[in-house]
Amino acid sequence: MVYTVLAFAVAGLVVVQAAAIAFAVFGLSAWIEQGGTLDAAAMQNEVTFPGVVGFMIHGMFGSMVIPAVALLLLISSFFARTAGAVRWGLIVFVTTAVQVALGIFAHGVPQLGILHGILALVLFGAAVMAGLQGRRKGAAVTTSVGVETAAAPVAHA
């Protein structure tokens, strides 16, 4: 259950990321259209405009919150009694790590922003797949000695 909740939490946090960056960019655009000027001096003086908090949310969630939840997902995958949990936990974790790296390096190489946006969709899909994998009824389970057996169906309310 913890594995499933964490997987869907990653997916939900990716949605928050998309909403936050859209809020920030549209807020910045509206501010510029109303006469605001964005340059290095403005950036150093902490420009305020509707949506500026979106940049902060995107940065904080992307660099700290999602990686922490992805790590917890990976750790919990070793205890989940669902076939494929470790594989999907690892996919989500590695995708998150690459996503963070792209977000950092895209400041110097803006073209990486394209991959950052695409990989966000991949991360969302992987997290949803991990969550669905955790909810599977009667999924095969790998025992401590590496033998795969059928698990008893899990009753869901």
XYZ file of N, CA and C in Angstrom:
471
model
N 0.823 -1.197 0.000
C 0.000 0.000 0.000
C 0.868 1.262 0.000
N 1.925 1.267 0.796
C 2.832 2.421 0.849
C 3.439 2.654 -0.531
N 3.853 1.577 -1.170
C 4.437 1.652 -2.512
C 3.461 2.303 -3.490
N 2.225 1.868 -3.461
C 1.206 2.384 -4.365
C 0.956 3.866 -4.111
N 0.830 4.245 -2.857
C 0.587 5.649 -2.503
C 1.758 6.515 -2.955
N 2.975 6.058 -2.722
C 4.149 6.836 -3.124
C 4.225 6.973 -4.648
N 3.900 5.897 -5.360
C 3.936 5.955 -6.829
C 2.947 6.985 -7.351
N 1.719 6.934 -6.849
C 0.717 7.905 -7.293
C 1.055 9.314 -6.797
N 1.753 9.413 -5.678
C 2.191 10.728 -5.188
C 3.191 11.347 -6.165
N 4.115 10.543 -6.679
C 5.063 11.053 -7.677
C 4.298 11.569 -8.896
N 3.333 10.793 -9.370
C 2.544 11.219 -10.529
C 1.816 12.534 -10.230
N 1.223 12.631 -9.060
C 0.524 13.856 -8.678
C 1.460 15.045 -8.570
N 2.654 14.806 -8.055
C 3.633 15.887 -7.928
C 4.131 16.357 -9.294
N 4.188 15.462 -10.258
C 4.541 15.866 -11.623
C 3.468 16.799 -12.181
N 2.216 16.518 -11.868
C 1.119 17.402 -12.287
C 1.280 18.767 -11.620
N 1.624 18.783 -10.342
C 1.863 20.047 -9.641
C 3.003 20.812 -10.325
N 4.048 20.101 -10.723
C 5.172 20.714 -11.429
C 4.716 21.408 -12.715
N 3.928 20.705 -13.498
C 3.447 21.267 -14.762
C 2.585 22.500 -14.512
N 1.704 22.412 -13.527
C 0.830 23.545 -13.213
C 1.639 24.731 -12.700
N 2.634 24.467 -11.867
C 3.442 25.542 -11.285
C 4.232 26.288 -12.356
N 4.847 25.556 -13.271
C 5.657 26.230 -14.287
C 4.762 26.972 -15.281
N 3.594 26.430 -15.576
C 2.654 27.142 -16.455
C 2.185 28.435 -15.790
N 1.847 28.358 -14.508
C 1.433 29.545 -13.750
C 2.527 30.607 -13.793
N 3.773 30.181 -13.585
C 4.898 31.109 -13.571
C 5.106 31.766 -14.930
N 5.118 30.978 -15.980
C 5.390 31.515 -17.312
C 4.264 32.432 -17.780
N 3.020 32.040 -17.550
C 1.912 32.904 -17.958
C 1.869 34.183 -17.119
N 2.194 34.068 -15.833
C 2.258 35.258 -14.984
C 3.359 36.200 -15.436
N 4.517 35.647 -15.772
C 5.630 36.455 -16.268
C 5.263 37.122 -17.591
N 4.640 36.380 -18.471
C 4.218 36.910 -19.770
C 3.249 38.078 -19.598
N 2.268 37.909 -18.728
C 1.292 38.980 -18.483
C 1.978 40.202 -17.899
N 2.933 39.990 -16.993
C 3.660 41.089 -16.365
C 4.453 41.867 -17.410
N 5.112 41.150 -18.335
C 5.878 41.800 -19.397
C 4.945 42.556 -20.340
N 3.814 41.960 -20.683
C 2.843 42.620 -21.563
C 2.295 43.906 -20.941
N 2.308 43.998 -19.618
C 1.822 45.191 -18.924
C 2.944 46.207 -18.683
N 4.109 45.962 -19.268
C 5.200 46.929 -19.175
C 6.363 46.513 -18.301
N 6.279 45.363 -17.667
C 7.399 44.899 -16.849
C 8.601 44.579 -17.718
N 9.775 44.775 -17.177
C 11.003 44.501 -17.908
C 11.813 43.466 -17.137
N 12.199 42.433 -17.840
C 12.980 41.374 -17.209
C 14.394 41.415 -17.777
N 15.343 41.713 -16.919
C 16.753 41.688 -17.286
C 17.542 41.200 -16.070
N 18.857 41.188 -16.195
C 19.691 40.680 -15.102
C 19.482 41.481 -13.821
N 19.347 42.798 -13.947
C 19.147 43.634 -12.758
C 17.826 43.302 -12.082
N 16.790 43.091 -12.877
C 15.480 42.738 -12.313
C 15.553 41.387 -11.611
N 16.278 40.446 -12.194
C 16.406 39.116 -11.583
C 17.130 39.210 -10.235
N 18.116 40.082 -10.128
C 18.860 40.218 -8.878
C 18.038 40.912 -7.804
N 17.055 41.703 -8.208
C 16.215 42.429 -7.258
C 14.924 41.681 -6.939
N 14.874 40.406 -7.228
C 13.710 39.570 -6.935
C 12.413 40.189 -7.446
N 12.258 40.129 -8.746
C 11.064 40.632 -9.408
C 9.840 39.923 -8.849
N 8.769 40.677 -8.625
C 7.518 40.060 -8.196
C 6.458 40.322 -9.254
N 5.720 39.299 -9.574
C 4.624 39.365 -10.522
C 3.688 38.211 -10.206
N 2.451 38.300 -10.660
C 1.532 37.177 -10.412
C 2.110 35.903 -11.042
N 2.320 34.908 -10.263
C 2.857 33.649 -10.764
C 4.302 33.396 -10.396
N 4.987 34.382 -9.817
C 6.397 34.181 -9.473
C 6.568 33.000 -8.523
N 5.570 32.761 -7.685
C 5.640 31.625 -6.755
C 5.694 30.292 -7.522
N 5.194 30.280 -8.745
C 5.260 29.066 -9.561
C 6.683 28.618 -9.824
N 7.578 29.583 -10.049
C 8.989 29.239 -10.245
C 9.568 28.611 -8.979
N 9.204 29.168 -7.827
C 9.711 28.634 -6.559
C 9.182 27.219 -6.306
N 7.896 27.025 -6.542
C 7.297 25.698 -6.350
C 7.943 24.692 -7.294
N 8.098 25.082 -8.556
C 8.686 24.170 -9.542
C 10.106 23.778 -9.139
N 10.891 24.757 -8.709
C 12.268 24.474 -8.311
C 12.355 23.626 -7.057
N 11.562 23.976 -6.043
C 11.616 23.259 -4.767
C 11.095 21.818 -4.917
N 9.937 21.669 -5.538
C 9.371 20.334 -5.700
C 10.253 19.472 -6.605
N 10.785 20.094 -7.663
C 11.590 19.335 -8.617
C 12.950 18.928 -8.102
N 13.528 19.751 -7.235
C 14.870 19.427 -6.758
C 14.889 18.701 -5.417
N 13.791 18.805 -4.648
C 13.797 18.181 -3.323
C 12.639 17.211 -3.081
N 11.420 17.646 -3.319
C 10.256 16.856 -2.921
C 10.105 15.597 -3.779
N 10.076 15.761 -5.096
C 9.895 14.585 -5.963
C 11.066 13.607 -5.819
N 12.322 14.068 -5.812
C 13.408 13.107 -5.604
C 13.290 12.350 -4.276
N 12.860 13.020 -3.209
C 12.701 12.340 -1.921
C 11.601 11.287 -1.989
N 10.481 11.628 -2.604
C 9.377 10.659 -2.729
C 9.793 9.512 -3.642
N 10.521 9.810 -4.721
C 10.998 8.750 -5.627
C 11.963 7.810 -4.906
N 12.811 8.348 -4.044
C 13.725 7.505 -3.260
C 12.940 6.626 -2.291
N 11.959 7.208 -1.628
C 11.111 6.408 -0.726
C 10.363 5.319 -1.495
N 9.924 5.651 -2.710
C 9.260 4.649 -3.559
C 10.213 3.499 -3.862
N 11.437 3.837 -4.247
C 12.420 2.790 -4.544
C 12.679 1.922 -3.318
N 12.854 2.532 -2.174
C 13.091 1.765 -0.942
C 11.897 0.870 -0.632
N 10.696 1.428 -0.741
C 9.498 0.635 -0.432
C 9.280 -0.485 -1.440
N 9.812 -0.322 -2.652
C 9.621 -1.355 -3.676
C 10.262 -2.681 -3.277
N 11.295 -2.617 -2.446
C 11.955 -3.842 -2.003
C 11.095 -4.618 -1.002
N 10.114 -3.941 -0.421
C 9.238 -4.584 0.551
C 7.845 -4.851 -0.005
N 7.559 -4.292 -1.158
C 6.242 -4.492 -1.780
C 6.135 -5.932 -2.267
N 5.009 -6.507 -2.085
C 4.809 -7.893 -2.501
C 4.071 -7.920 -3.836
N 4.677 -7.244 -4.799
C 4.108 -7.159 -6.133
C 5.218 -7.375 -7.144
N 4.966 -8.221 -8.118
C 5.952 -8.451 -9.172
C 6.180 -7.154 -9.929
N 7.420 -6.845 -10.195
C 7.753 -5.657 -10.967
C 7.890 -4.401 -10.140
N 7.645 -4.477 -8.831
C 7.707 -3.273 -7.991
C 9.101 -2.665 -8.003
N 10.121 -3.475 -7.865
C 11.489 -2.964 -7.836
C 11.842 -2.362 -9.196
N 11.460 -3.035 -10.264
C 11.747 -2.533 -11.607
C 11.112 -1.151 -11.808
N 9.812 -1.018 -11.478
C 9.136 0.262 -11.667
C 9.646 1.318 -10.692
N 9.982 0.915 -9.475
C 10.560 1.853 -8.524
C 11.885 2.400 -9.021
N 12.680 1.520 -9.610
C 13.970 1.926 -10.164
C 13.781 2.826 -11.385
N 12.833 2.500 -12.242
C 12.555 3.331 -13.417
C 12.143 4.734 -12.976
N 11.258 4.816 -12.006
C 10.814 6.133 -11.515
C 11.989 6.890 -10.901
N 12.803 6.213 -10.109
C 13.923 6.877 -9.454
C 14.953 7.382 -10.469
N 15.337 6.548 -11.417
C 16.335 6.950 -12.421
C 15.781 8.064 -13.307
N 14.524 7.943 -13.694
C 13.901 8.997 -14.499
C 13.886 10.312 -13.735
N 13.613 10.251 -12.446
C 13.626 11.454 -11.608
C 15.030 12.058 -11.558
N 16.042 11.227 -11.386
C 17.418 11.717 -11.324
C 17.819 12.399 -12.630
N 17.470 11.787 -13.752
C 17.781 12.391 -15.049
C 16.999 13.691 -15.220
N 15.760 13.691 -14.763
C 14.915 14.888 -14.858
C 15.530 16.051 -14.067
N 16.009 15.773 -12.877
C 16.654 16.810 -12.057
C 17.900 17.333 -12.777
N 18.710 16.424 -13.312
C 19.927 16.839 -14.020
C 19.576 17.709 -15.234
N 18.570 17.306 -15.994
C 18.161 18.119 -17.141
C 17.685 19.498 -16.702
N 16.944 19.558 -15.607
C 16.470 20.839 -15.097
C 17.616 21.753 -14.704
N 18.656 21.188 -14.147
C 19.822 21.981 -13.735
C 20.616 22.437 -14.965
N 20.920 21.502 -15.858
C 21.763 21.819 -17.010
C 21.042 22.638 -18.074
N 19.711 22.627 -18.083
C 18.961 23.402 -19.070
C 19.130 24.902 -18.861
N 19.561 25.319 -17.677
C 19.819 26.750 -17.465
C 20.997 27.212 -18.313
N 21.947 26.319 -18.563
C 23.099 26.652 -19.401
C 22.904 26.251 -20.851
N 22.109 25.224 -21.080
C 21.828 24.726 -22.435
C 20.308 24.656 -22.581
N 19.678 25.753 -22.967
C 18.214 25.812 -22.992
C 17.540 24.712 -23.821
N 18.224 24.182 -24.830
C 17.646 23.121 -25.642
C 17.321 21.877 -24.813
N 18.012 21.694 -23.696
C 17.722 20.558 -22.816
C 16.338 20.686 -22.179
N 15.802 21.898 -22.188
C 14.453 22.114 -21.674
C 13.419 21.288 -22.440
N 13.669 21.052 -23.712
C 12.762 20.219 -24.517
C 12.733 18.807 -23.935
N 13.912 18.248 -23.671
C 13.978 16.908 -23.078
C 13.391 16.897 -21.671
N 13.595 17.981 -20.938
C 13.059 18.091 -19.577
C 11.531 17.994 -19.612
N 10.917 18.683 -20.553
C 9.460 18.631 -20.687
C 8.966 17.257 -21.113
N 9.647 16.655 -22.069
C 9.258 15.315 -22.547
C 9.439 14.288 -21.437
N 10.562 14.365 -20.730
C 10.833 13.386 -19.674
C 9.849 13.517 -18.518
N 9.284 14.706 -18.322
C 8.249 14.869 -17.294
C 7.056 13.970 -17.613
N 6.701 13.886 -18.887
C 5.597 13.012 -19.291
C 5.965 11.546 -19.096
N 7.205 11.207 -19.383
C 7.677 9.832 -19.167
C 7.627 9.503 -17.677
N 8.079 10.425 -16.841
C 8.061 10.209 -15.391
C 6.636 10.029 -14.891
N 5.732 10.860 -15.370
C 4.323 10.725 -14.986
C 3.816 9.334 -15.349
N 4.064 8.905 -16.575
C 3.607 7.588 -17.025
C 4.224 6.453 -16.222
N 5.517 6.555 -15.934
C 6.189 5.508 -15.155
C 5.632 5.445 -13.737
N 5.364 6.601 -13.151
C 4.816 6.632 -11.789
C 3.403 6.040 -11.760
N 2.606 6.358 -12.759
C 1.261 5.776 -12.834
C 1.360 4.259 -13.021
N 2.248 3.827 -13.889
C 2.427 2.378 -14.092
C 2.870 1.699 -12.799
N 3.761 2.326 -12.064
C 4.199 1.768 -10.779
C 3.018 1.674 -9.821
N 2.214 2.724 -9.771
C 1.043 2.713 -8.888
C 0.044 1.639 -9.277
N -0.189 1.488 -10.569
C -1.107 0.440 -11.034
C -0.539 -0.943 -10.750
N 0.771 -1.077 -10.898
C 1.426 -2.357 -10.597
C 1.217 -2.717 -9.130
N 1.289 -1.725 -8.258
C 1.106 -1.955 -6.835
C -0.317 -2.330 -6.476
N -1.273 -1.968 -7.317
C -2.686 -2.260 -7.048
C -3.151 -3.574 -7.663
N -2.309 -4.223 -8.432
C -2.711 -5.455 -9.121
C -3.158 -6.514 -8.134
N -4.273 -7.107 -8.432
C -4.783 -8.204 -7.598
C -4.167 -9.510 -8.076
N -3.707 -10.304 -7.116
C -3.183 -11.623 -7.463
C -1.908 -11.564 -8.269
N -1.129 -10.502 -8.125
C 0.118 -10.373 -8.872
C 1.126 -11.401 -8.372
N 2.017 -11.783 -9.256
C 3.058 -12.717 -8.855
C 3.999 -12.021 -7.889
N 4.495 -12.758 -6.925
C 5.380 -12.208 -5.908
C 6.670 -13.001 -5.916
N 7.798 -12.299 -5.828
C 9.078 -12.971 -5.739
C 9.406 -13.174 -4.267
N 9.638 -14.415 -3.870
C 9.928 -14.715 -2.474
C 11.370 -14.347 -2.160
N 11.740 -14.465 -0.895
C 13.085 -14.093 -0.468
C 14.169 -14.954 -1.116
N 13.808 -16.125 -1.615
C 14.796 -16.973 -2.278
C 14.739 -16.811 -3.799
N 13.965 -15.828 -4.281
C 13.934 -15.529 -5.703
C 12.958 -16.354 -6.509
N 12.066 -17.094 -5.856
C 11.090 -17.910 -6.570
C 9.811 -17.102 -6.724
N 9.296 -17.045 -7.957
C 8.076 -16.290 -8.198
C 6.867 -17.180 -7.956
N 5.945 -16.684 -7.134
C 4.721 -17.427 -6.829
C 3.535 -16.508 -7.017
N 2.348 -17.073 -7.062
C 1.147 -16.259 -7.195
C 0.723 -15.795 -5.818
N 0.450 -14.522 -5.700
C -0.001 -13.963 -4.428
C -1.506 -14.087 -4.322
N -1.977 -14.112 -3.104
C -3.416 -14.156 -2.892
C -4.012 -12.816 -3.326
N -5.188 -12.825 -3.919
C -5.811 -11.565 -4.315
C -5.995 -10.642 -3.127
N -5.785 -9.375 -3.380
C -5.935 -8.360 -2.346
C -7.309 -7.750 -2.476
N -8.042 -7.707 -1.376
C -9.381 -7.111 -1.404
C -9.249 -5.605 -1.274
N -9.895 -4.891 -2.177
C -9.894 -3.430 -2.139
C -11.291 -2.961 -1.772
N -11.342 -1.949 -0.900
C -12.635 -1.405 -0.500
C -13.149 -0.442 -1.527
